[in-house]
Structure formats: C-alpha cells, structure tokens
Amino acid sequence: MEIITSILAGVLFATAIYNILQKQLLRIVIGTALLSHGAHILILTMGRLKTGLPPILTEGISDYTDPLPQALILTSIVISFGVTSLLLVLAYRTTKENNTDNMEQLRGNENE
Amino acid sequence: MSNLAVLPIIIPLISAVILIFFNQKVKVSRALSKLFSLISLGTSSYITWYVFTNGTIILETGDWLAPYGIILVMDGLAAILVLTTNIIAVACAFYAPNAGLEKRETFYFYPFFFFLITGVSGAFITGDLFNLFVFFEVLLMASYGLIVLGGGKVQLRESLKYLLINLFSSMLFVTAVAFLYAVVGTVNMAQIAQRVQEVEQQGILTTIGILLFFVFATKAALFPLYYWLPKSYIVPNPVISALFGALLTKVGIYSILRVFTLIFVHKTDMTHEMFIWIAGLSMIFGVIGALSTSNIKLIIAYNIIPAIGFIILGIGLLNQDGISGSIYYLINDMIIKSVLFLLVGVIAYVAGTSDLRKMGGLIHYYPFLGWLLFVSALVLAGLPPFSGFIGKLLLLKGAFEQGEIAIVIIGLITSLLILYSVVKIFINGFWGDKETMAELPKKSTKGLLAPVVSLLALSVILGVGAEFFYPHIESIATYLLDPEIYIDSVLKE
C-alpha cells in the first residue's frame, strides 16, 4: 500500500512541478496546490499505512493508526490553505495592476 | 524560571494582537510599538544574562516530557540571536514612524512587524523540527504581508515571486520532515540526533540531510538558490528591507547551523565539504552581483549573499575557530545589514533616486550621513577595529588550519570587492560637484538617523570590546561542537 501512495505522491509532485514551470499565473497556483497535496500524502505514507482503528481512545482496542502524522498534516493543511488564499488574491491584484498574467511579461528589467 | 524561554515568543505575539485593535490610531500604534519592543528587548537581555550565568533553559510546554511534547531550548546561541533580533526590532520600531510609510501604517504594519518578530524568535528557540516549520510559516506569512504593503505595480510583481519560491521550499520542508519521521520516528531534534547517531548516519539520512539543506539554503539565499532575493528585497519600504535583510536569511542560516552541528555530523566528508564550496561560490556570485549594478538598494541586497557565504564557511569547517567565527559574523552581519538598509533608505529619500548615476555631491548637504555610510562600509568589509574583522579573522584562520587555501584567497578578495561595492556608493553619491544636487530641496533627516547611529555604535562596540564578547562566543562554539550536551540536556536520561 505504501508503494502505491508513494507513486501517487510522485505523480502529484511531477504534475505540480510541470504546472509551476508554466507561464500562466493560474497554472502556477494550481501547481502549488498539487504540490501541497503531494507533500501531505507523503506525510501520511511515511507514517506507515498499517491497518488500525482511528486514533480515538476506545475500551478494549489496542490497534490504532499513528496519530502524529495526522496532526502534522492537519497543521500543514491549514497553513497551505492560508498561503494559497493569499497567493490567489495576490495573483488577482498583480494581474489587474500589470494587465498581464504571463510570467514572461512580469519579469521586469528596469532594475538591471 | 524555565518559563523565561517562552517570553520572547509570547511578548511580541501579544503585542501584535493588541496592535490590531489600534489599527486606525496611528499615534497610539507608534507609541505602543515602541513600548512593546523595548519591553521585549529588556526581557531578552535578562534572559541572555540568565542563560550565560545559569546555563541552558529547557522548557517542556504543557509539562509533557521530551520527546513527547514540544520543547523550547534557550541555549547560548538562541539567547544571543534573540537578543540581536530584539535590538534590531527596537531600532526599526523607532525608525518606522519617520520612514515615510504614510497610509501603510493604518494597514496593519505594526501587527505584521510583531508577528515577524514572533516567528523569528520562535524559530531560534524551538527544539522541534515540525515546530520550526510552523515558526518559519509564521515569519513568512508576516513577511508576505509586509513585502506587499503598499501594493505598487513592481511590488506586487516581485512579492508574487517571493511568495512562490517560499511556498515551494516550505512544501519541500514538510516532505523532508516526513522522510525523517519515516526513518527515525520522531520530530524532536534531540531525539533525531540521538537516533541518527545510533545508526551512524547511513546513506538515506545523508540524503534527507541534503534535502533539508536545500530547503534552508533557499530561505538563506545561498548559491545557487539566491536568485529570488535581490529584487524582492528592494521593493518594500527601507525599514521592511532592513528587517528582511537582517532577520529572514539569518533564520535559514541558523537552521543550517543547528541541524548540521547537531544532527547530521557523522558523514562530514559528504555534506560539510560541499558547504565549503558553496561558501566560495556564494561569495563570488554575490559580490559580482553587488558590483554589477548602480542601484544603491540592490548593491546592499546583493551584499547579503557573500555574508551568508562567510557564515556557511564556518559551518563547513566544523572546528572551534570556524564555528565561533560563524557566530560572530552572524551577529555582526545581522546588525550591519540593518544599518546599511536603513542608511540607504535615508540616502534614497534625500536624493530622490536610488540610481548612483544621478547622484553626486551629497556630502556638501548631508556630511553626517556620508560619514555614517563610510564607517558602516568599513564595518561591513571587516577592517581591524570593527566587528566584521574578528569574525572573518576566525573564519579564515579556521580555513587555513584545515588547509583550505583556495577559500582563504577567495574570502580575502571578496572582502576587498565588498568594500569597493559599498565605497562606490560613498564615492559616486557623496563626493563630487556640489551642483549635481543643488536644485533638490533639502530634506530633514530628523528621527531617521538616531536608530542607525545606535545600531552602528553597537556594531563598533562589538568589534572594540571583542575581549569581552569572544569568551562567550567561544563557549557557544564548544557547546555546539559537542552535540551530546544538547541531547543530554533535552532528553535528561
């Protein structure tokens, strides 16, 4: 099972990087969202996917899944959610002000 | 008494929350932010004194013993870095009201400022790798807010790139933590170090170490990951640039220092040898950047990169002189970079341009400003009575002892070129014809120079009073070179 999710994480990383390297701004944002999905799946995988019950203390049960990676993912999800929403607003404003969403045209050479 | 360790995080955090409520009242915000930054400075001075007399403070948050809870470790290194951060924060809090922020102060400048200090202090103090990630995000989120404040065309464009590169490296940080958790089964730094030691850092651990290095090197702007830094650091207001230049990259380099003196120290031929080469290349490329431009803000921004190169050289050497040189240079550089960014901000303000080719003869109108820039150029380049000298001397001595002659030569030439790049501002901007700037209205620099002068004075004291400071730095270096002390003090076997 770990092999499959690792490959899935790898595919997510690959598509994320492909999208980040595109010119259109919205594609880059989609790329970063895919990247965070990949990272979160990887945390879950790396905590071992052994079968067990959800980590809620119940009488008579000794087999639980690892609760730590789940807490780490939850933290990381809200952080990347916050950053992504900021990124979307920033991308919107940048496009409005500069009249383009093409990264090539957003280079800016006046400081060189 | 161990609760002292959390105060440098709590005080700026509460200050930020209080300042949110006084958002529209600029005068109240200014007074409160000065007051809060002074309180924070007072507390961190006391903590530094306490740490150097009574030893490391370990705080188990919520009474959960290590490695189960989050541990805050206030050792000598963390204490002096937190103290330096707070000194710079005070200077910036006093500079900000006069910095021409205008309307931006009502758009939550002060809350962002204190959240940034919270994140930086937290990153210095924490003893947990995932918690380090969270504090990185706290300071980065605050820095996103600050860098885009104002929202001009260029500013939006550059801060978008800054946000993207940091988002990317943060996600890699999470990935690296995931890998490390799979191998060692913990995120507490002391326990990671212990377990890495038990298996003597096999191949996979070195790989994870290099992945972590990649993440921190992106934040610290080392060669070849510095490309995002220069342009994004010059777009915001000078006071924000000063905060960034002094604190943000230094958090990255501190993380490298911590991780590669505590955890990954068993296969040094692989990692630490690489650091020495990266150090050399960072110095060369950084200083080439600084020489290539005539924009005074960009010159200072490029000068961050060779300084980071010098610091990582010491980490690569991993001997007594190298590490103490790194720490000395780190503190010196935090102070002098904020001085230079603030000074260049004043120069660009009085000259009405940041292009050197349009300046000249400013010394006739602003002699004090000119000589301040001259002294800080000497401090930056590391001339003997000043603080840059001792750090560089130790670093180059350490490199010489290990037979790294090439890096010594690169270091010395780089210092010369750094001096040239900053003195160029002095020569082209301040010398010359009185008439070049004659039609310009004479602007008042009231309130802008006092914080700069105090920081510069501190920097000079750090150099002249080296005999007082050096033993403390040396004891920190000894402490860092023996990871057992850290592990034992946290895990308390």
Coordinates of C-alpha atoms in Angstrom, one line a residue:
Chain A
M1 CA 0.0 0.0 0.0
E2 CA 2.8 2.4 0.8
I3 CA 4.3 1.8 -2.7
I4 CA 1.0 2.9 -4.4
T5 CA 0.6 6.0 -2.3
S6 CA 4.3 6.9 -2.8
I7 CA 3.9 6.6 -6.6
L8 CA 0.7 8.8 -6.3
A9 CA 2.7 11.4 -4.3
G10 CA 5.4 11.2 -7.0
V11 CA 2.9 11.8 -9.8
L12 CA 1.5 14.7 -7.8
F13 CA 4.9 16.2 -7.4
A14 CA 5.7 15.8 -11.1
T15 CA 2.5 17.4 -12.3
A16 CA 2.9 20.2 -9.7
I17 CA 6.4 21.0 -11.0
Y18 CA 5.3 20.9 -14.6
N19 CA 2.5 23.3 -13.7
I20 CA 4.8 25.6 -11.7
L21 CA 7.1 25.9 -14.7
Q22 CA 4.3 27.2 -16.9
K23 CA 3.8 30.8 -17.9
Q24 CA 0.2 31.4 -17.0
L25 CA -0.2 32.6 -13.4
L26 CA -3.3 30.5 -12.6
R27 CA -1.5 27.3 -13.6
I28 CA 1.3 28.1 -11.2
V29 CA -1.2 28.5 -8.4
I30 CA -2.7 25.1 -9.4
G31 CA 0.8 23.7 -9.4
T32 CA 1.4 24.8 -5.8
A33 CA -1.9 23.3 -4.7
L34 CA -0.9 20.0 -6.2
L35 CA 2.5 20.2 -4.6
S36 CA 0.9 20.6 -1.1
H37 CA -1.4 17.6 -1.8
G38 CA 1.7 15.6 -2.7
A39 CA 3.5 16.6 0.4
H40 CA 0.5 15.8 2.6
I41 CA 0.0 12.4 1.1
L42 CA 3.7 11.7 1.6
I43 CA 3.5 12.6 5.3
L44 CA 0.6 10.1 5.7
T45 CA 2.5 7.4 3.8
M46 CA 5.7 8.0 5.7
G47 CA 3.9 7.4 9.0
R48 CA 3.2 3.8 7.8
L49 CA -0.2 2.8 6.5
K50 CA -0.7 -0.1 8.8
T51 CA -4.3 -1.1 9.4
G52 CA -5.8 0.0 12.6
L53 CA -8.7 1.9 14.0
P54 CA -8.8 5.7 14.0
P55 CA -6.8 7.1 16.9
I56 CA -9.8 7.7 19.2
L57 CA -9.4 6.0 22.6
T58 CA -12.0 3.2 22.9
E59 CA -12.2 0.5 25.5
G60 CA -10.8 -2.9 24.5
I61 CA -9.0 -1.8 21.4
S62 CA -5.2 -1.8 21.2
D63 CA -4.6 -1.3 17.5
Y64 CA -4.6 2.3 16.4
T65 CA -3.1 4.1 13.4
D66 CA -0.3 6.6 14.1
P67 CA -1.9 9.9 15.3
L68 CA 1.2 12.1 14.9
P69 CA 1.3 12.3 11.1
Q70 CA -2.4 13.2 11.1
A71 CA -1.8 16.1 13.4
L72 CA 1.2 17.2 11.3
I73 CA -0.9 17.1 8.1
L74 CA -3.8 19.0 9.7
T75 CA -1.4 21.8 10.7
S76 CA 0.2 21.8 7.3
I77 CA -3.2 21.8 5.5
V78 CA -4.4 25.0 7.3
I79 CA -1.0 26.7 6.7
S80 CA -1.0 25.9 3.0
F81 CA -4.7 26.9 2.8
G82 CA -3.8 30.3 4.2
V83 CA -0.9 30.8 1.9
T84 CA -2.9 29.6 -1.1
S85 CA -5.7 32.1 -0.5
L86 CA -3.2 34.9 -0.1
L87 CA -1.5 33.7 -3.3
L88 CA -4.8 33.8 -5.2
V89 CA -5.6 37.3 -4.1
L90 CA -2.0 38.4 -4.9
A91 CA -2.2 36.8 -8.3
Y92 CA -5.5 38.6 -8.9
R93 CA -4.1 42.0 -7.9
T94 CA -0.9 41.5 -9.8
T95 CA -2.8 40.7 -13.0
K96 CA -5.1 43.7 -12.5
E97 CA -2.2 46.1 -11.9
N98 CA 0.2 44.8 -14.6
N99 CA -2.5 43.9 -17.1
T100 CA -1.0 40.5 -17.8
D101 CA -1.0 37.1 -16.2
N102 CA 2.0 35.9 -18.3
M103 CA 5.1 35.3 -16.1
E104 CA 7.4 36.2 -19.0
Q105 CA 5.9 39.7 -19.2
L106 CA 6.1 40.0 -15.4
R107 CA 9.9 39.8 -15.4
G108 CA 10.6 43.5 -15.1
N109 CA 14.1 44.7 -16.3
E110 CA 14.1 48.2 -15.1
N111 CA 16.4 47.4 -12.1
E112 CA 19.1 45.8 -14.2
Chain B
M1 CA 12.2 30.0 36.0
S2 CA 12.1 27.8 32.9
N3 CA 9.1 29.8 31.7
L4 CA 11.5 32.5 30.7
A5 CA 12.2 30.6 27.5
V6 CA 8.7 31.3 26.1
L7 CA 8.7 35.1 26.8
P8 CA 10.5 36.2 23.6
I9 CA 7.6 34.4 21.6
I10 CA 4.7 35.5 23.9
I11 CA 5.5 39.2 24.2
P12 CA 5.7 40.1 20.5
L13 CA 2.6 37.8 19.9
I14 CA 0.5 39.6 22.5
S15 CA 1.8 43.0 21.2
A16 CA 0.7 42.1 17.7
V17 CA -2.7 41.1 18.9
I18 CA -3.1 44.3 20.9
L19 CA -1.9 46.5 18.0
I20 CA -4.6 45.0 15.7
F21 CA -7.2 46.8 17.8
F22 CA -5.4 50.2 17.5
N23 CA -5.1 49.9 13.7
Q24 CA -6.7 53.3 12.8
K25 CA -5.0 55.3 15.6
V26 CA -1.5 55.8 14.2
K27 CA -0.2 57.8 17.1
V28 CA -1.2 55.2 19.7
S29 CA 0.2 52.4 17.5
R30 CA 3.5 54.1 17.2
A31 CA 3.8 54.7 20.9
L32 CA 2.7 51.2 21.8
S33 CA 5.0 49.5 19.3
K34 CA 8.0 51.5 20.7
L35 CA 7.0 50.5 24.2
F36 CA 6.4 46.8 23.4
S37 CA 9.7 46.5 21.5
L38 CA 11.5 48.0 24.5
I39 CA 9.8 45.6 26.9
S40 CA 10.8 42.7 24.6
L41 CA 14.4 43.9 24.5
G42 CA 14.5 44.2 28.3
T43 CA 13.2 40.7 28.7
S44 CA 15.6 39.1 26.2
S45 CA 18.5 40.9 27.7
Y46 CA 17.6 39.5 31.1
I47 CA 17.2 36.0 29.5
T48 CA 20.6 36.3 27.9
W49 CA 22.2 37.2 31.2
Y50 CA 20.3 34.3 32.9
V51 CA 21.4 31.8 30.3
F52 CA 25.1 32.8 30.5
T53 CA 25.1 32.6 34.3
N54 CA 22.9 29.6 34.9
G55 CA 23.1 27.5 31.8
T56 CA 20.6 26.4 29.1
I57 CA 16.9 26.8 29.9
I58 CA 14.8 23.9 28.8
L59 CA 11.0 24.4 28.8
E60 CA 8.7 21.4 28.3
T61 CA 5.5 23.1 27.1
G62 CA 2.4 21.6 28.9
D63 CA 4.6 19.5 31.2
W64 CA 5.0 16.8 28.6
L65 CA 8.5 15.5 28.9
A66 CA 10.8 15.3 25.9
P67 CA 10.5 13.8 23.3
Y68 CA 6.6 13.7 23.6
G69 CA 5.8 17.4 23.8
I70 CA 7.2 20.4 22.1
I71 CA 10.4 21.5 23.8
L72 CA 11.8 25.1 23.8
V73 CA 15.5 25.2 24.2
M74 CA 17.1 28.5 25.1
D75 CA 20.8 27.9 24.9
G76 CA 23.6 30.4 24.5
L77 CA 23.2 30.6 20.7
A78 CA 19.4 31.1 20.8
A79 CA 19.7 33.7 23.5
I80 CA 22.2 35.9 21.7
L81 CA 20.3 35.6 18.4
V82 CA 17.0 36.5 20.1
L83 CA 18.7 39.5 21.8
T84 CA 20.1 40.7 18.5
T85 CA 16.7 40.3 16.8
N86 CA 15.1 42.4 19.5
I87 CA 17.8 45.1 19.3
I88 CA 17.1 45.4 15.5
A89 CA 13.4 45.4 16.2
V90 CA 13.7 48.3 18.6
A91 CA 15.7 50.3 16.0
C92 CA 13.2 49.5 13.3
A93 CA 10.2 50.4 15.6
F94 CA 11.8 53.8 16.2
Y95 CA 12.7 54.3 12.5
A96 CA 9.3 53.3 11.1
P97 CA 7.3 56.4 12.2
N98 CA 9.7 58.6 10.2
A99 CA 10.2 56.2 7.3
G100 CA 7.5 57.6 5.0
L101 CA 5.1 54.7 5.4
E102 CA 2.2 57.1 5.4
K103 CA -1.1 55.3 4.9
R104 CA 0.5 51.9 5.2
E105 CA 0.7 52.3 9.0
T106 CA -3.0 52.0 9.2
F107 CA -2.9 48.9 7.1
Y108 CA -1.6 46.7 9.9
F109 CA 2.1 47.5 9.5
Y110 CA 2.8 47.2 13.3
P111 CA 0.9 43.9 13.8
F112 CA 2.8 42.3 10.9
F113 CA 6.0 43.7 12.3
F114 CA 5.5 42.0 15.7
F115 CA 4.3 38.7 14.1
L116 CA 7.5 38.7 12.2
I117 CA 9.5 39.1 15.4
T118 CA 7.4 36.3 16.9
G119 CA 8.2 33.9 14.1
V120 CA 11.9 34.8 14.1
S121 CA 12.3 34.4 17.9
G122 CA 10.3 31.1 17.8
A123 CA 12.4 29.7 15.1
F124 CA 15.5 30.4 17.2
I125 CA 14.2 28.9 20.4
T126 CA 12.3 25.8 19.3
G127 CA 13.7 22.3 19.8
D128 CA 11.3 20.5 17.4
L129 CA 11.6 20.2 13.7
F130 CA 7.9 20.5 12.8
N131 CA 7.5 23.4 15.2
L132 CA 10.4 25.0 13.4
F133 CA 8.4 24.7 10.2
V134 CA 5.4 26.3 11.8
F135 CA 7.5 29.2 13.1
F136 CA 9.0 29.5 9.6
E137 CA 5.5 29.9 8.3
V138 CA 4.6 32.5 10.9
L139 CA 7.5 34.7 9.9
L140 CA 7.0 34.1 6.2
M141 CA 3.3 34.9 6.4
A142 CA 4.2 38.2 8.2
S143 CA 6.8 38.9 5.6
Y144 CA 4.3 38.3 2.8
G145 CA 2.1 40.9 4.4
L146 CA 5.0 43.4 4.8
I147 CA 6.5 43.0 1.4
V148 CA 3.3 43.6 -0.5
L149 CA 2.2 46.5 1.8
G150 CA 1.6 49.5 -0.4
G151 CA 0.7 47.4 -3.5
G152 CA 2.5 49.2 -6.3
K153 CA 2.9 47.6 -9.7
V154 CA 6.5 46.4 -9.2
Q155 CA 6.0 45.5 -5.6
L156 CA 3.1 43.2 -6.5
R157 CA 5.1 41.5 -9.2
E158 CA 8.2 40.9 -7.1
S159 CA 6.3 39.8 -4.0
L160 CA 4.4 37.2 -6.0
K161 CA 7.7 35.6 -6.9
Y162 CA 8.9 35.8 -3.3
L163 CA 5.7 34.1 -2.2
L164 CA 6.0 31.3 -4.8
I165 CA 9.6 30.4 -4.1
N166 CA 8.9 30.3 -0.3
L167 CA 5.8 28.3 -0.7
F168 CA 7.7 25.8 -2.8
S169 CA 10.6 25.4 -0.3
S170 CA 8.1 25.2 2.6
M171 CA 6.4 22.2 0.9
L172 CA 9.8 20.6 0.5
F173 CA 10.5 21.2 4.2
V174 CA 7.3 19.3 5.0
T175 CA 8.5 16.5 2.7
A176 CA 11.9 16.4 4.4
V177 CA 10.2 16.2 7.8
A178 CA 8.0 13.3 6.5
F179 CA 11.1 11.4 5.3
L180 CA 12.9 12.0 8.5
Y181 CA 9.9 10.8 10.5
A182 CA 9.8 7.6 8.5
V183 CA 13.4 6.8 9.2
V184 CA 13.8 7.9 12.8
G185 CA 10.2 8.0 14.0
T186 CA 10.3 11.4 15.8
V187 CA 10.4 15.1 15.1
N188 CA 12.2 16.2 18.3
M189 CA 15.6 17.5 17.3
A190 CA 17.5 16.0 20.3
Q191 CA 15.9 12.5 19.7
I192 CA 16.5 12.7 16.0
A193 CA 20.2 13.5 16.7
Q194 CA 20.4 10.6 19.1
R195 CA 18.9 8.1 16.7
V196 CA 21.0 9.3 13.8
Q197 CA 24.0 8.8 15.9
E198 CA 22.9 5.2 16.8
V199 CA 22.8 4.2 13.1
E200 CA 25.8 6.3 12.3
Q201 CA 24.0 8.3 9.6
Q202 CA 23.5 5.8 6.8
G203 CA 23.0 6.8 3.2
I204 CA 19.3 7.7 3.4
L205 CA 19.9 10.0 6.3
T206 CA 22.6 12.0 4.4
T207 CA 20.1 12.3 1.6
I208 CA 17.5 13.7 3.9
G209 CA 20.2 16.0 5.4
I210 CA 20.9 17.4 1.9
L211 CA 17.1 17.8 1.2
L212 CA 16.9 19.8 4.5
F213 CA 19.9 21.8 3.5
F214 CA 18.3 22.6 0.1
V215 CA 15.2 24.0 2.0
F216 CA 17.2 26.1 4.4
A217 CA 19.6 27.2 1.6
T218 CA 16.6 28.5 -0.3
K219 CA 15.5 30.6 2.7
A220 CA 19.0 31.7 3.4
A221 CA 19.8 32.6 -0.3
L222 CA 22.9 30.5 -0.8
F223 CA 24.5 29.8 -4.2
P224 CA 22.7 28.7 -6.5
L225 CA 19.4 29.4 -4.7
Y226 CA 19.8 33.1 -4.2
Y227 CA 18.1 34.3 -7.5
W228 CA 14.9 35.4 -5.8
L229 CA 16.5 37.6 -3.1
P230 CA 17.9 40.8 -4.6
K231 CA 14.9 42.1 -6.4
S232 CA 12.3 41.2 -3.9
Y233 CA 14.2 42.8 -1.1
I234 CA 14.4 46.2 -2.7
V235 CA 10.7 46.7 -3.5
P236 CA 9.3 47.4 0.0
N237 CA 9.9 50.3 2.3
P238 CA 13.6 50.6 3.6
V239 CA 12.5 49.7 7.1
I240 CA 10.9 46.5 5.9
S241 CA 14.0 45.7 3.7
A242 CA 16.1 46.2 6.8
L243 CA 14.1 43.7 8.8
F244 CA 14.2 41.2 6.0
G245 CA 17.9 41.6 5.3
A246 CA 18.8 41.4 9.0
L247 CA 16.5 38.6 10.0
L248 CA 15.0 36.3 7.4
T249 CA 18.0 34.9 5.7
K250 CA 19.7 34.6 9.1
V251 CA 16.9 32.3 10.3
G252 CA 17.7 30.0 7.3
I253 CA 21.4 30.0 8.1
Y254 CA 20.7 29.5 11.8
S255 CA 18.7 26.4 10.9
I256 CA 21.6 25.0 8.9
L257 CA 23.9 25.8 11.8
R258 CA 21.7 23.9 14.2
V259 CA 20.9 20.9 12.0
F260 CA 24.4 20.4 10.8
T261 CA 26.1 20.7 14.2
L262 CA 23.5 18.7 16.0
I263 CA 22.0 16.0 13.7
F264 CA 24.0 15.3 10.5
V265 CA 27.6 15.4 11.8
H266 CA 28.7 11.9 11.1
K267 CA 29.4 11.9 7.4
T268 CA 31.1 15.3 7.1
D269 CA 33.2 14.5 4.1
M270 CA 30.0 14.5 2.1
T271 CA 28.0 17.4 3.4
H272 CA 30.4 19.8 5.1
E273 CA 32.9 19.6 2.3
M274 CA 30.1 20.7 0.0
F275 CA 29.4 23.7 2.2
I276 CA 32.9 25.0 1.8
W277 CA 32.5 25.0 -2.0
I278 CA 29.0 26.6 -1.8
A279 CA 30.5 29.2 0.5
G280 CA 33.1 30.1 -2.0
L281 CA 30.7 30.3 -4.9
S282 CA 28.2 32.3 -2.8
M283 CA 30.9 34.9 -2.1
I284 CA 32.0 35.1 -5.7
F285 CA 28.5 35.4 -7.2
G286 CA 27.1 37.6 -4.5
V287 CA 29.9 40.1 -4.9
I288 CA 29.7 40.0 -8.7
G289 CA 26.0 41.0 -8.3
A290 CA 26.9 43.8 -6.0
L291 CA 29.4 45.2 -8.4
S292 CA 27.2 44.8 -11.5
T293 CA 24.5 47.4 -10.5
S294 CA 24.3 51.1 -9.8
N295 CA 21.1 50.9 -7.8
I296 CA 22.2 51.5 -4.2
K297 CA 19.4 49.4 -2.7
L298 CA 20.4 46.5 -5.0
I299 CA 24.1 46.8 -4.0
I300 CA 23.2 46.3 -0.4
A301 CA 20.7 43.4 -1.2
Y302 CA 23.4 41.6 -3.2
N303 CA 25.8 42.0 -0.3
I304 CA 23.7 39.7 1.8
I305 CA 24.8 36.7 -0.3
P306 CA 28.6 36.8 0.3
A307 CA 27.9 37.4 4.0
I308 CA 25.8 34.2 4.1
G309 CA 28.7 32.5 2.3
F310 CA 31.1 33.5 5.0
I311 CA 28.8 32.1 7.7
I312 CA 28.3 28.8 6.0
L313 CA 32.1 28.5 5.5
G314 CA 32.4 28.2 9.3
I315 CA 29.7 25.6 9.4
G316 CA 31.5 23.6 6.7
L317 CA 34.8 23.8 8.6
L318 CA 33.2 22.4 11.8
N319 CA 36.1 23.3 14.0
Q320 CA 36.4 25.7 17.0
D321 CA 37.6 28.7 15.1
G322 CA 35.2 28.1 12.2
I323 CA 32.0 27.9 14.4
S324 CA 32.9 30.8 16.7
G325 CA 33.8 32.8 13.6
S326 CA 30.4 32.0 12.1
I327 CA 28.5 33.0 15.2
Y328 CA 30.5 36.3 15.5
Y329 CA 30.0 37.1 11.8
L330 CA 26.3 36.1 12.0
I331 CA 25.6 38.6 14.8
N332 CA 27.8 41.3 13.2
D333 CA 26.0 40.8 9.9
M334 CA 22.5 41.0 11.3
I335 CA 23.3 44.4 12.8
I336 CA 25.3 45.9 10.0
K337 CA 22.9 44.8 7.3
S338 CA 20.0 46.5 9.0
V339 CA 22.2 49.6 9.4
L340 CA 23.1 49.6 5.7
F341 CA 19.5 49.1 4.5
L342 CA 18.3 51.9 6.8
L343 CA 21.1 54.2 5.7
V344 CA 20.5 53.5 2.0
G345 CA 16.8 54.2 2.7
V346 CA 17.7 57.6 4.0
I347 CA 20.1 58.3 1.1
A348 CA 17.4 57.3 -1.5
Y349 CA 15.0 59.6 0.4
V350 CA 17.2 62.7 0.4
A351 CA 18.5 62.2 -3.1
G352 CA 15.1 61.4 -4.5
T353 CA 16.5 58.5 -6.5
S354 CA 18.3 55.2 -5.9
D355 CA 20.4 55.4 -9.1
L356 CA 24.0 56.2 -8.4
R357 CA 24.5 57.7 -11.8
K358 CA 22.1 60.5 -10.9
M359 CA 23.7 61.3 -7.6
G360 CA 26.7 63.3 -6.5
G361 CA 28.0 65.8 -4.0
L362 CA 25.6 64.8 -1.2
I363 CA 28.4 65.3 1.4
H364 CA 28.0 69.1 1.0
Y365 CA 24.5 68.9 2.2
Y366 CA 24.5 65.8 4.5
P367 CA 28.0 65.4 5.9
F368 CA 26.9 63.3 8.9
L369 CA 25.0 60.8 6.7
G370 CA 28.0 60.5 4.5
W371 CA 30.4 59.6 7.3
L372 CA 27.9 57.2 8.8
L373 CA 27.9 55.3 5.4
F374 CA 31.7 55.4 5.3
V375 CA 32.0 53.9 8.8
S376 CA 29.4 51.2 8.0
A377 CA 31.2 50.3 4.8
L378 CA 34.4 49.7 6.8
V379 CA 32.5 47.6 9.4
L380 CA 30.9 45.5 6.6
A381 CA 34.3 44.9 4.8
G382 CA 35.9 43.9 8.2
L383 CA 38.6 46.5 8.9
P384 CA 40.5 45.8 12.1
P385 CA 38.9 47.8 14.8
F386 CA 35.4 46.9 13.8
S387 CA 33.3 43.8 14.4
G388 CA 33.4 42.3 10.9
F389 CA 37.1 41.8 11.3
I390 CA 37.1 39.4 14.2
G391 CA 34.5 37.1 12.6
K392 CA 36.4 37.0 9.3
L393 CA 39.7 36.5 11.0
L394 CA 38.4 33.5 12.9
L395 CA 36.8 32.0 9.8
L396 CA 39.9 32.4 7.6
K397 CA 42.1 31.1 10.4
G398 CA 39.9 28.0 10.7
A399 CA 40.0 27.6 6.9
F400 CA 43.8 27.9 6.9
E401 CA 44.2 25.3 9.7
Q402 CA 42.3 22.8 7.6
G403 CA 44.4 23.5 4.5
E404 CA 41.6 25.2 2.5
I405 CA 43.9 27.8 1.0
A406 CA 41.7 28.4 -2.1
I407 CA 38.8 29.5 0.1
V408 CA 41.0 31.8 2.2
I409 CA 42.1 33.6 -1.0
I410 CA 38.5 33.8 -2.3
G411 CA 37.4 35.2 1.1
L412 CA 40.1 37.9 1.2
I413 CA 39.4 39.0 -2.4
T414 CA 35.7 39.0 -1.7
S415 CA 36.2 41.3 1.3
L416 CA 38.1 43.7 -0.9
L417 CA 35.3 43.7 -3.5
I418 CA 32.6 44.1 -0.9
L419 CA 34.5 47.2 0.4
Y420 CA 34.7 48.5 -3.2
S421 CA 31.0 48.0 -3.9
V422 CA 29.9 49.9 -0.8
V423 CA 32.5 52.6 -1.0
K424 CA 31.3 53.1 -4.6
I425 CA 28.1 54.5 -3.1
F426 CA 30.2 56.8 -1.0
I427 CA 32.4 58.0 -3.8
N428 CA 29.8 58.4 -6.5
G429 CA 27.0 59.6 -4.3
F430 CA 28.7 61.8 -1.8
W431 CA 31.9 63.1 -3.5
G432 CA 31.8 65.3 -6.5
D433 CA 30.2 68.5 -7.6
K434 CA 28.1 70.5 -5.2
E435 CA 25.8 71.5 -8.1
T436 CA 24.6 68.0 -9.0
M437 CA 22.0 68.0 -6.3
A438 CA 21.7 71.8 -5.9
E439 CA 18.2 72.1 -7.2
L440 CA 17.0 69.4 -4.8
P441 CA 15.0 70.7 -1.8
K442 CA 17.0 69.9 1.4
K443 CA 15.0 67.3 3.3
S444 CA 15.1 66.8 7.1
T445 CA 16.5 63.5 8.3
K446 CA 15.1 64.1 11.8
G447 CA 14.4 60.8 13.7
L448 CA 15.8 58.7 10.9
L449 CA 19.5 58.7 11.9
A450 CA 19.2 58.1 15.7
P451 CA 18.3 54.4 15.4
V452 CA 21.0 53.9 12.7
V453 CA 23.6 55.6 14.9
S454 CA 22.8 53.4 17.9
L455 CA 23.0 50.2 15.8
L456 CA 26.3 51.3 14.3
A457 CA 27.6 52.2 17.8
L458 CA 26.7 48.7 19.0
S459 CA 28.4 47.2 16.0
V460 CA 31.6 49.2 16.8
I461 CA 31.4 48.2 20.4
L462 CA 31.1 44.5 19.3
G463 CA 34.4 45.0 17.5
V464 CA 36.3 47.1 20.0
G465 CA 35.0 45.1 23.0
A466 CA 35.9 41.8 21.4
E467 CA 37.8 40.7 24.5
F468 CA 34.5 40.8 26.5
F469 CA 32.3 39.1 23.9
Y470 CA 34.7 36.5 22.5
P471 CA 34.8 34.1 25.5
H472 CA 31.0 33.8 25.4
I473 CA 31.1 33.1 21.7
E474 CA 33.8 30.6 22.2
S475 CA 31.9 28.8 24.9
I476 CA 28.9 28.6 22.5
A477 CA 31.1 27.1 19.8
T478 CA 32.4 24.5 22.2
Y479 CA 28.9 23.7 23.1
L480 CA 27.8 23.4 19.5
L481 CA 30.7 21.1 18.6
D482 CA 29.6 18.5 21.2
P483 CA 26.0 17.5 20.3
E484 CA 25.9 15.2 23.4
I485 CA 25.5 18.2 25.7
Y486 CA 22.3 19.3 23.8
I487 CA 20.9 15.8 23.6
D488 CA 21.5 15.1 27.3
S489 CA 20.1 18.4 28.5
V490 CA 16.9 17.9 26.5
L491 CA 16.3 14.2 27.0
K492 CA 17.6 14.0 30.6
E493 CA 18.4 10.3 30.6

